[in-house]
Amino acid sequence: MEKLKVGTLIQDMGKLGIITKVITSGTLKTDNELIKWRNNYEIFYSDGTIAILGEATLHRLVQKGDVIIL
């Protein structure tokens, strides 16, 4: 699967979301080690929530059909 870009719209369990950041490994300043060593996507949802999902996790959810790229 190709890398997703900022501005990509997704549907996640019925909620509309947009990728607002692509965080490459080691660039996010955080104390969470899991976020530092993998690529992540920051997603802003239409209900106002923000999530950071790992690249592999998001791609797996797309393959399962739980997340749809619009």
PDB file of N, CA, C and O in Angstrom:
ATOM      1  N   MET A   1       0.843  -1.181   0.000  1.00  0.00           N
ATOM      2  CA  MET A   1       0.000   0.000   0.000  1.00  0.00           C
ATOM      3  C   MET A   1       0.888   1.245   0.000  1.00  0.00           C
ATOM      4  O   MET A   1       1.905   1.288   0.670  1.00  0.00           O
ATOM      5  N   GLU A   2       0.485   2.245  -0.742  1.00  0.00           N
ATOM      6  CA  GLU A   2       1.255   3.483  -0.822  1.00  0.00           C
ATOM      7  C   GLU A   2       1.151   4.278   0.477  1.00  0.00           C
ATOM      8  O   GLU A   2       0.220   4.101   1.254  1.00  0.00           O
ATOM      9  N   LYS A   3       2.101   5.158   0.679  1.00  0.00           N
ATOM     10  CA  LYS A   3       2.048   6.044   1.842  1.00  0.00           C
ATOM     11  C   LYS A   3       0.929   7.051   1.633  1.00  0.00           C
ATOM     12  O   LYS A   3       0.723   7.547   0.529  1.00  0.00           O
ATOM     13  N   LEU A   4       0.216   7.335   2.701  1.00  0.00           N
ATOM     14  CA  LEU A   4      -0.867   8.314   2.632  1.00  0.00           C
ATOM     15  C   LEU A   4      -0.293   9.704   2.838  1.00  0.00           C
ATOM     16  O   LEU A   4       0.747   9.876   3.472  1.00  0.00           O
ATOM     17  N   LYS A   5      -0.970  10.711   2.296  1.00  0.00           N
ATOM     18  CA  LYS A   5      -0.468  12.082   2.327  1.00  0.00           C
ATOM     19  C   LYS A   5      -1.368  12.961   3.177  1.00  0.00           C
ATOM     20  O   LYS A   5      -2.545  12.646   3.397  1.00  0.00           O
ATOM     21  N   VAL A   6      -0.817  14.087   3.621  1.00  0.00           N
ATOM     22  CA  VAL A   6      -1.611  15.096   4.315  1.00  0.00           C
ATOM     23  C   VAL A   6      -2.751  15.511   3.398  1.00  0.00           C
ATOM     24  O   VAL A   6      -2.564  15.712   2.198  1.00  0.00           O
ATOM     25  N   GLY A   7      -3.944  15.597   3.966  1.00  0.00           N
ATOM     26  CA  GLY A   7      -5.128  15.959   3.189  1.00  0.00           C
ATOM     27  C   GLY A   7      -5.964  14.776   2.753  1.00  0.00           C
ATOM     28  O   GLY A   7      -7.072  14.963   2.254  1.00  0.00           O
ATOM     29  N   THR A   8      -5.453  13.568   2.942  1.00  0.00           N
ATOM     30  CA  THR A   8      -6.208  12.372   2.570  1.00  0.00           C
ATOM     31  C   THR A   8      -7.429  12.242   3.476  1.00  0.00           C
ATOM     32  O   THR A   8      -7.325  12.320   4.697  1.00  0.00           O
ATOM     33  N   LEU A   9      -8.597  12.059   2.871  1.00  0.00           N
ATOM     34  CA  LEU A   9      -9.828  11.860   3.628  1.00  0.00           C
ATOM     35  C   LEU A   9     -10.048  10.375   3.866  1.00  0.00           C
ATOM     36  O   LEU A   9      -9.818   9.544   2.976  1.00  0.00           O
ATOM     37  N   ILE A  10     -10.501  10.052   5.077  1.00  0.00           N
ATOM     38  CA  ILE A  10     -10.799   8.663   5.414  1.00  0.00           C
ATOM     39  C   ILE A  10     -12.167   8.582   6.075  1.00  0.00           C
ATOM     40  O   ILE A  10     -12.678   9.568   6.591  1.00  0.00           O
ATOM     41  N   GLN A  11     -12.739   7.397   6.019  1.00  0.00           N
ATOM     42  CA  GLN A  11     -13.938   7.090   6.787  1.00  0.00           C
ATOM     43  C   GLN A  11     -13.540   5.991   7.759  1.00  0.00           C
ATOM     44  O   GLN A  11     -13.085   4.923   7.346  1.00  0.00           O
ATOM     45  N   ASP A  12     -13.681   6.270   9.036  1.00  0.00           N
ATOM     46  CA  ASP A  12     -13.241   5.361  10.094  1.00  0.00           C
ATOM     47  C   ASP A  12     -14.436   5.062  10.985  1.00  0.00           C
ATOM     48  O   ASP A  12     -14.861   5.909  11.769  1.00  0.00           O
ATOM     49  N   MET A  13     -15.002   3.875  10.821  1.00  0.00           N
ATOM     50  CA  MET A  13     -16.172   3.456  11.597  1.00  0.00           C
ATOM     51  C   MET A  13     -17.286   4.500  11.513  1.00  0.00           C
ATOM     52  O   MET A  13     -17.897   4.874  12.503  1.00  0.00           O
ATOM     53  N   GLY A  14     -17.514   5.016  10.309  1.00  0.00           N
ATOM     54  CA  GLY A  14     -18.586   5.966  10.067  1.00  0.00           C
ATOM     55  C   GLY A  14     -18.216   7.416  10.298  1.00  0.00           C
ATOM     56  O   GLY A  14     -18.995   8.303   9.978  1.00  0.00           O
ATOM     57  N   LYS A  15     -17.034   7.677  10.862  1.00  0.00           N
ATOM     58  CA  LYS A  15     -16.607   9.058  11.104  1.00  0.00           C
ATOM     59  C   LYS A  15     -15.693   9.520   9.978  1.00  0.00           C
ATOM     60  O   LYS A  15     -14.840   8.767   9.520  1.00  0.00           O
ATOM     61  N   LEU A  16     -15.885  10.769   9.552  1.00  0.00           N
ATOM     62  CA  LEU A  16     -15.034  11.360   8.536  1.00  0.00           C
ATOM     63  C   LEU A  16     -13.777  11.900   9.212  1.00  0.00           C
ATOM     64  O   LEU A  16     -13.842  12.557  10.245  1.00  0.00           O
ATOM     65  N   GLY A  17     -12.626  11.605   8.630  1.00  0.00           N
ATOM     66  CA  GLY A  17     -11.366  12.098   9.156  1.00  0.00           C
ATOM     67  C   GLY A  17     -10.462  12.570   8.036  1.00  0.00           C
ATOM     68  O   GLY A  17     -10.642  12.203   6.880  1.00  0.00           O
ATOM     69  N   ILE A  18      -9.499  13.407   8.403  1.00  0.00           N
ATOM     70  CA  ILE A  18      -8.516  13.897   7.441  1.00  0.00           C
ATOM     71  C   ILE A  18      -7.133  13.757   8.062  1.00  0.00           C
ATOM     72  O   ILE A  18      -6.945  14.042   9.246  1.00  0.00           O
ATOM     73  N   ILE A  19      -6.188  13.294   7.265  1.00  0.00           N
ATOM     74  CA  ILE A  19      -4.810  13.193   7.742  1.00  0.00           C
ATOM     75  C   ILE A  19      -4.229  14.602   7.762  1.00  0.00           C
ATOM     76  O   ILE A  19      -4.168  15.264   6.725  1.00  0.00           O
ATOM     77  N   THR A  20      -3.845  15.055   8.954  1.00  0.00           N
ATOM     78  CA  THR A  20      -3.331  16.414   9.106  1.00  0.00           C
ATOM     79  C   THR A  20      -1.814  16.455   9.231  1.00  0.00           C
ATOM     80  O   THR A  20      -1.216  17.502   9.001  1.00  0.00           O
ATOM     81  N   LYS A  21      -1.198  15.340   9.591  1.00  0.00           N
ATOM     82  CA  LYS A  21       0.265  15.275   9.684  1.00  0.00           C
ATOM     83  C   LYS A  21       0.725  13.860   9.373  1.00  0.00           C
ATOM     84  O   LYS A  21       0.064  12.894   9.746  1.00  0.00           O
ATOM     85  N   VAL A  22       1.862  13.762   8.726  1.00  0.00           N
ATOM     86  CA  VAL A  22       2.566  12.494   8.592  1.00  0.00           C
ATOM     87  C   VAL A  22       3.827  12.666   9.430  1.00  0.00           C
ATOM     88  O   VAL A  22       4.662  13.521   9.148  1.00  0.00           O
ATOM     89  N   ILE A  23       3.912  11.907  10.504  1.00  0.00           N
ATOM     90  CA  ILE A  23       5.010  12.041  11.459  1.00  0.00           C
ATOM     91  C   ILE A  23       5.995  10.909  11.209  1.00  0.00           C
ATOM     92  O   ILE A  23       5.682   9.746  11.454  1.00  0.00           O
ATOM     93  N   THR A  24       7.156  11.260  10.697  1.00  0.00           N
ATOM     94  CA  THR A  24       8.144  10.223  10.401  1.00  0.00           C
ATOM     95  C   THR A  24       8.875   9.814  11.668  1.00  0.00           C
ATOM     96  O   THR A  24       8.943  10.570  12.643  1.00  0.00           O
ATOM     97  N   SER A  25       9.407   8.650  11.644  1.00  0.00           N
ATOM     98  CA  SER A  25      10.064   8.051  12.804  1.00  0.00           C
ATOM     99  C   SER A  25      11.098   8.983  13.411  1.00  0.00           C
ATOM    100  O   SER A  25      11.969   9.491  12.722  1.00  0.00           O
ATOM    101  N   GLY A  26      10.962   9.220  14.724  1.00  0.00           N
ATOM    102  CA  GLY A  26      11.936  10.006  15.463  1.00  0.00           C
ATOM    103  C   GLY A  26      11.743  11.509  15.439  1.00  0.00           C
ATOM    104  O   GLY A  26      12.496  12.228  16.071  1.00  0.00           O
ATOM    105  N   THR A  27      10.693  12.016  14.765  1.00  0.00           N
ATOM    106  CA  THR A  27      10.555  13.468  14.648  1.00  0.00           C
ATOM    107  C   THR A  27       9.591  14.084  15.652  1.00  0.00           C
ATOM    108  O   THR A  27       9.636  15.288  15.870  1.00  0.00           O
ATOM    109  N   LEU A  28       8.711  13.297  16.260  1.00  0.00           N
ATOM    110  CA  LEU A  28       7.755  13.830  17.215  1.00  0.00           C
ATOM    111  C   LEU A  28       8.381  13.858  18.601  1.00  0.00           C
ATOM    112  O   LEU A  28       8.915  12.851  19.068  1.00  0.00           O
ATOM    113  N   LYS A  29       8.338  14.995  19.258  1.00  0.00           N
ATOM    114  CA  LYS A  29       8.883  15.110  20.608  1.00  0.00           C
ATOM    115  C   LYS A  29       7.839  14.594  21.593  1.00  0.00           C
ATOM    116  O   LYS A  29       6.841  15.259  21.862  1.00  0.00           O
ATOM    117  N   THR A  30       8.079  13.399  22.127  1.00  0.00           N
ATOM    118  CA  THR A  30       7.161  12.770  23.064  1.00  0.00           C
ATOM    119  C   THR A  30       7.938  11.803  23.953  1.00  0.00           C
ATOM    120  O   THR A  30       9.015  11.340  23.599  1.00  0.00           O
ATOM    121  N   ASP A  31       7.366  11.501  25.095  1.00  0.00           N
ATOM    122  CA  ASP A  31       7.983  10.525  25.994  1.00  0.00           C
ATOM    123  C   ASP A  31       7.543   9.101  25.670  1.00  0.00           C
ATOM    124  O   ASP A  31       7.999   8.152  26.288  1.00  0.00           O
ATOM    125  N   ASN A  32       6.661   8.942  24.707  1.00  0.00           N
ATOM    126  CA  ASN A  32       6.162   7.627  24.342  1.00  0.00           C
ATOM    127  C   ASN A  32       7.098   6.988  23.320  1.00  0.00           C
ATOM    128  O   ASN A  32       7.163   7.405  22.174  1.00  0.00           O
ATOM    129  N   GLU A  33       7.819   5.964  23.738  1.00  0.00           N
ATOM    130  CA  GLU A  33       8.798   5.297  22.873  1.00  0.00           C
ATOM    131  C   GLU A  33       8.160   4.675  21.628  1.00  0.00           C
ATOM    132  O   GLU A  33       8.793   4.603  20.583  1.00  0.00           O
ATOM    133  N   LEU A  34       6.922   4.197  21.737  1.00  0.00           N
ATOM    134  CA  LEU A  34       6.279   3.567  20.579  1.00  0.00           C
ATOM    135  C   LEU A  34       6.101   4.544  19.433  1.00  0.00           C
ATOM    136  O   LEU A  34       6.160   4.180  18.272  1.00  0.00           O
ATOM    137  N   ILE A  35       5.853   5.802  19.755  1.00  0.00           N
ATOM    138  CA  ILE A  35       5.639   6.795  18.706  1.00  0.00           C
ATOM    139  C   ILE A  35       6.960   7.184  18.057  1.00  0.00           C
ATOM    140  O   ILE A  35       7.025   7.515  16.894  1.00  0.00           O
ATOM    141  N   LYS A  36       8.061   7.128  18.773  1.00  0.00           N
ATOM    142  CA  LYS A  36       9.345   7.583  18.260  1.00  0.00           C
ATOM    143  C   LYS A  36       9.933   6.667  17.179  1.00  0.00           C
ATOM    144  O   LYS A  36      10.659   7.127  16.319  1.00  0.00           O
ATOM    145  N   TRP A  37       9.687   5.365  17.235  1.00  0.00           N
ATOM    146  CA  TRP A  37      10.390   4.473  16.317  1.00  0.00           C
ATOM    147  C   TRP A  37       9.549   3.954  15.165  1.00  0.00           C
ATOM    148  O   TRP A  37       9.924   3.017  14.485  1.00  0.00           O
ATOM    149  N   ARG A  38       8.415   4.600  14.919  1.00  0.00           N
ATOM    150  CA  ARG A  38       7.604   4.191  13.771  1.00  0.00           C
ATOM    151  C   ARG A  38       7.017   5.425  13.108  1.00  0.00           C
ATOM    152  O   ARG A  38       6.919   6.489  13.707  1.00  0.00           O
ATOM    153  N   ASN A  39       6.609   5.273  11.872  1.00  0.00           N
ATOM    154  CA  ASN A  39       5.916   6.353  11.173  1.00  0.00           C
ATOM    155  C   ASN A  39       4.465   6.383  11.647  1.00  0.00           C
ATOM    156  O   ASN A  39       3.864   5.332  11.898  1.00  0.00           O
ATOM    157  N   ASN A  40       3.920   7.586  11.803  1.00  0.00           N
ATOM    158  CA  ASN A  40       2.576   7.759  12.336  1.00  0.00           C
ATOM    159  C   ASN A  40       1.794   8.755  11.501  1.00  0.00           C
ATOM    160  O   ASN A  40       2.369   9.603  10.815  1.00  0.00           O
ATOM    161  N   TYR A  41       0.475   8.645  11.607  1.00  0.00           N
ATOM    162  CA  TYR A  41      -0.430   9.601  10.969  1.00  0.00           C
ATOM    163  C   TYR A  41      -1.252  10.280  12.050  1.00  0.00           C
ATOM    164  O   TYR A  41      -1.811   9.606  12.914  1.00  0.00           O
ATOM    165  N   GLU A  42      -1.312  11.615  12.007  1.00  0.00           N
ATOM    166  CA  GLU A  42      -2.224  12.347  12.873  1.00  0.00           C
ATOM    167  C   GLU A  42      -3.496  12.552  12.079  1.00  0.00           C
ATOM    168  O   GLU A  42      -3.455  13.061  10.952  1.00  0.00           O
ATOM    169  N   ILE A  43      -4.620  12.163  12.666  1.00  0.00           N
ATOM    170  CA  ILE A  43      -5.908  12.234  11.979  1.00  0.00           C
ATOM    171  C   ILE A  43      -6.857  13.103  12.801  1.00  0.00           C
ATOM    172  O   ILE A  43      -7.025  12.885  14.002  1.00  0.00           O
ATOM    173  N   PHE A  44      -7.445  14.097  12.139  1.00  0.00           N
ATOM    174  CA  PHE A  44      -8.445  14.957  12.755  1.00  0.00           C
ATOM    175  C   PHE A  44      -9.806  14.488  12.264  1.00  0.00           C
ATOM    176  O   PHE A  44     -10.042  14.392  11.061  1.00  0.00           O
ATOM    177  N   TYR A  45     -10.708  14.179  13.210  1.00  0.00           N
ATOM    178  CA  TYR A  45     -12.033  13.671  12.859  1.00  0.00           C
ATOM    179  C   TYR A  45     -13.078  14.780  12.923  1.00  0.00           C
ATOM    180  O   TYR A  45     -12.909  15.772  13.645  1.00  0.00           O
ATOM    181  N   SER A  46     -14.164  14.596  12.194  1.00  0.00           N
ATOM    182  CA  SER A  46     -15.216  15.599  12.094  1.00  0.00           C
ATOM    183  C   SER A  46     -15.894  15.887  13.435  1.00  0.00           C
ATOM    184  O   SER A  46     -16.503  16.936  13.596  1.00  0.00           O
ATOM    185  N   ASP A  47     -15.760  14.987  14.415  1.00  0.00           N
ATOM    186  CA  ASP A  47     -16.346  15.239  15.734  1.00  0.00           C
ATOM    187  C   ASP A  47     -15.387  15.991  16.651  1.00  0.00           C
ATOM    188  O   ASP A  47     -15.666  16.197  17.826  1.00  0.00           O
ATOM    189  N   GLY A  48     -14.220  16.396  16.115  1.00  0.00           N
ATOM    190  CA  GLY A  48     -13.261  17.177  16.886  1.00  0.00           C
ATOM    191  C   GLY A  48     -12.163  16.382  17.551  1.00  0.00           C
ATOM    192  O   GLY A  48     -11.249  16.968  18.121  1.00  0.00           O
ATOM    193  N   THR A  49     -12.230  15.070  17.479  1.00  0.00           N
ATOM    194  CA  THR A  49     -11.179  14.267  18.096  1.00  0.00           C
ATOM    195  C   THR A  49      -9.956  14.185  17.177  1.00  0.00           C
ATOM    196  O   THR A  49     -10.071  14.317  15.961  1.00  0.00           O
ATOM    197  N   ILE A  50      -8.818  13.964  17.800  1.00  0.00           N
ATOM    198  CA  ILE A  50      -7.559  13.798  17.077  1.00  0.00           C
ATOM    199  C   ILE A  50      -6.951  12.481  17.527  1.00  0.00           C
ATOM    200  O   ILE A  50      -6.938  12.170  18.716  1.00  0.00           O
ATOM    201  N   ALA A  51      -6.449  11.721  16.569  1.00  0.00           N
ATOM    202  CA  ALA A  51      -5.805  10.445  16.885  1.00  0.00           C
ATOM    203  C   ALA A  51      -4.470  10.362  16.163  1.00  0.00           C
ATOM    204  O   ALA A  51      -4.300  10.939  15.085  1.00  0.00           O
ATOM    205  N   ILE A  52      -3.538   9.671  16.779  1.00  0.00           N
ATOM    206  CA  ILE A  52      -2.274   9.348  16.123  1.00  0.00           C
ATOM    207  C   ILE A  52      -2.243   7.839  15.960  1.00  0.00           C
ATOM    208  O   ILE A  52      -2.307   7.106  16.944  1.00  0.00           O
ATOM    209  N   LEU A  53      -2.197   7.402  14.708  1.00  0.00           N
ATOM    210  CA  LEU A  53      -2.182   5.970  14.401  1.00  0.00           C
ATOM    211  C   LEU A  53      -0.879   5.606  13.719  1.00  0.00           C
ATOM    212  O   LEU A  53      -0.401   6.335  12.848  1.00  0.00           O
ATOM    213  N   GLY A  54      -0.344   4.479  14.115  1.00  0.00           N
ATOM    214  CA  GLY A  54       0.851   3.972  13.462  1.00  0.00           C
ATOM    215  C   GLY A  54       0.558   3.601  12.019  1.00  0.00           C
ATOM    216  O   GLY A  54      -0.555   3.191  11.673  1.00  0.00           O
ATOM    217  N   GLU A  55       1.568   3.765  11.180  1.00  0.00           N
ATOM    218  CA  GLU A  55       1.413   3.496   9.750  1.00  0.00           C
ATOM    219  C   GLU A  55       0.957   2.061   9.498  1.00  0.00           C
ATOM    220  O   GLU A  55       0.010   1.820   8.742  1.00  0.00           O
ATOM    221  N   ALA A  56       1.598   1.096  10.135  1.00  0.00           N
ATOM    222  CA  ALA A  56       1.236  -0.309   9.915  1.00  0.00           C
ATOM    223  C   ALA A  56      -0.186  -0.590  10.383  1.00  0.00           C
ATOM    224  O   ALA A  56      -0.932  -1.322   9.725  1.00  0.00           O
ATOM    225  N   THR A  57      -0.579   0.011  11.505  1.00  0.00           N
ATOM    226  CA  THR A  57      -1.934  -0.181  12.024  1.00  0.00           C
ATOM    227  C   THR A  57      -2.965   0.378  11.070  1.00  0.00           C
ATOM    228  O   THR A  57      -3.964  -0.278  10.754  1.00  0.00           O
ATOM    229  N   LEU A  58      -2.741   1.598  10.589  1.00  0.00           N
ATOM    230  CA  LEU A  58      -3.693   2.212   9.664  1.00  0.00           C
ATOM    231  C   LEU A  58      -3.795   1.405   8.375  1.00  0.00           C
ATOM    232  O   LEU A  58      -4.894   1.154   7.877  1.00  0.00           O
ATOM    233  N   HIS A  59      -2.686   0.946   7.859  1.00  0.00           N
ATOM    234  CA  HIS A  59      -2.706   0.147   6.625  1.00  0.00           C
ATOM    235  C   HIS A  59      -3.445  -1.175   6.851  1.00  0.00           C
ATOM    236  O   HIS A  59      -4.188  -1.624   5.977  1.00  0.00           O
ATOM    237  N   ARG A  60      -3.269  -1.778   8.013  1.00  0.00           N
ATOM    238  CA  ARG A  60      -3.968  -3.024   8.339  1.00  0.00           C
ATOM    239  C   ARG A  60      -5.477  -2.785   8.424  1.00  0.00           C
ATOM    240  O   ARG A  60      -6.273  -3.594   7.931  1.00  0.00           O
ATOM    241  N   LEU A  61      -5.896  -1.655   9.018  1.00  0.00           N
ATOM    242  CA  LEU A  61      -7.318  -1.327   9.106  1.00  0.00           C
ATOM    243  C   LEU A  61      -7.923  -1.074   7.728  1.00  0.00           C
ATOM    244  O   LEU A  61      -9.074  -1.434   7.473  1.00  0.00           O
ATOM    245  N   VAL A  62      -7.154  -0.478   6.831  1.00  0.00           N
ATOM    246  CA  VAL A  62      -7.614  -0.268   5.463  1.00  0.00           C
ATOM    247  C   VAL A  62      -7.789  -1.616   4.765  1.00  0.00           C
ATOM    248  O   VAL A  62      -8.805  -1.852   4.107  1.00  0.00           O
ATOM    249  N   GLN A  63      -6.829  -2.504   4.929  1.00  0.00           N
ATOM    250  CA  GLN A  63      -6.908  -3.829   4.288  1.00  0.00           C
ATOM    251  C   GLN A  63      -8.111  -4.618   4.796  1.00  0.00           C
ATOM    252  O   GLN A  63      -8.742  -5.353   4.041  1.00  0.00           O
ATOM    253  N   LYS A  64      -8.428  -4.475   6.093  1.00  0.00           N
ATOM    254  CA  LYS A  64      -9.582  -5.177   6.672  1.00  0.00           C
ATOM    255  C   LYS A  64     -10.909  -4.538   6.277  1.00  0.00           C
ATOM    256  O   LYS A  64     -11.960  -5.139   6.440  1.00  0.00           O
ATOM    257  N   GLY A  65     -10.862  -3.292   5.791  1.00  0.00           N
ATOM    258  CA  GLY A  65     -12.089  -2.595   5.430  1.00  0.00           C
ATOM    259  C   GLY A  65     -12.677  -1.785   6.559  1.00  0.00           C
ATOM    260  O   GLY A  65     -13.758  -1.204   6.416  1.00  0.00           O
ATOM    261  N   ASP A  66     -12.005  -1.720   7.707  1.00  0.00           N
ATOM    262  CA  ASP A  66     -12.492  -0.926   8.842  1.00  0.00           C
ATOM    263  C   ASP A  66     -12.298   0.569   8.586  1.00  0.00           C
ATOM    264  O   ASP A  66     -13.036   1.393   9.124  1.00  0.00           O
ATOM    265  N   VAL A  67     -11.288   0.927   7.806  1.00  0.00           N
ATOM    266  CA  VAL A  67     -11.040   2.310   7.412  1.00  0.00           C
ATOM    267  C   VAL A  67     -11.073   2.341   5.882  1.00  0.00           C
ATOM    268  O   VAL A  67     -10.477   1.484   5.221  1.00  0.00           O
ATOM    269  N   ILE A  68     -11.771   3.337   5.350  1.00  0.00           N
ATOM    270  CA  ILE A  68     -11.895   3.476   3.899  1.00  0.00           C
ATOM    271  C   ILE A  68     -11.232   4.789   3.487  1.00  0.00           C
ATOM    272  O   ILE A  68     -11.513   5.841   4.069  1.00  0.00           O
ATOM    273  N   ILE A  69     -10.367   4.716   2.482  1.00  0.00           N
ATOM    274  CA  ILE A  69      -9.738   5.907   1.918  1.00  0.00           C
ATOM    275  C   ILE A  69     -10.736   6.508   0.926  1.00  0.00           C
ATOM    276  O   ILE A  69     -11.210   5.827   0.020  1.00  0.00           O
ATOM    277  N   LEU A  70     -11.068   7.767   1.126  1.00  0.00           N
ATOM    278  CA  LEU A  70     -12.051   8.417   0.242  1.00  0.00           C
ATOM    279  C   LEU A  70     -11.363   9.170  -0.890  1.00  0.00           C
ATOM    280  O   LEU A  70     -10.251   9.558  -0.832  1.00  0.00           O
TER     281      LEU A  70
END
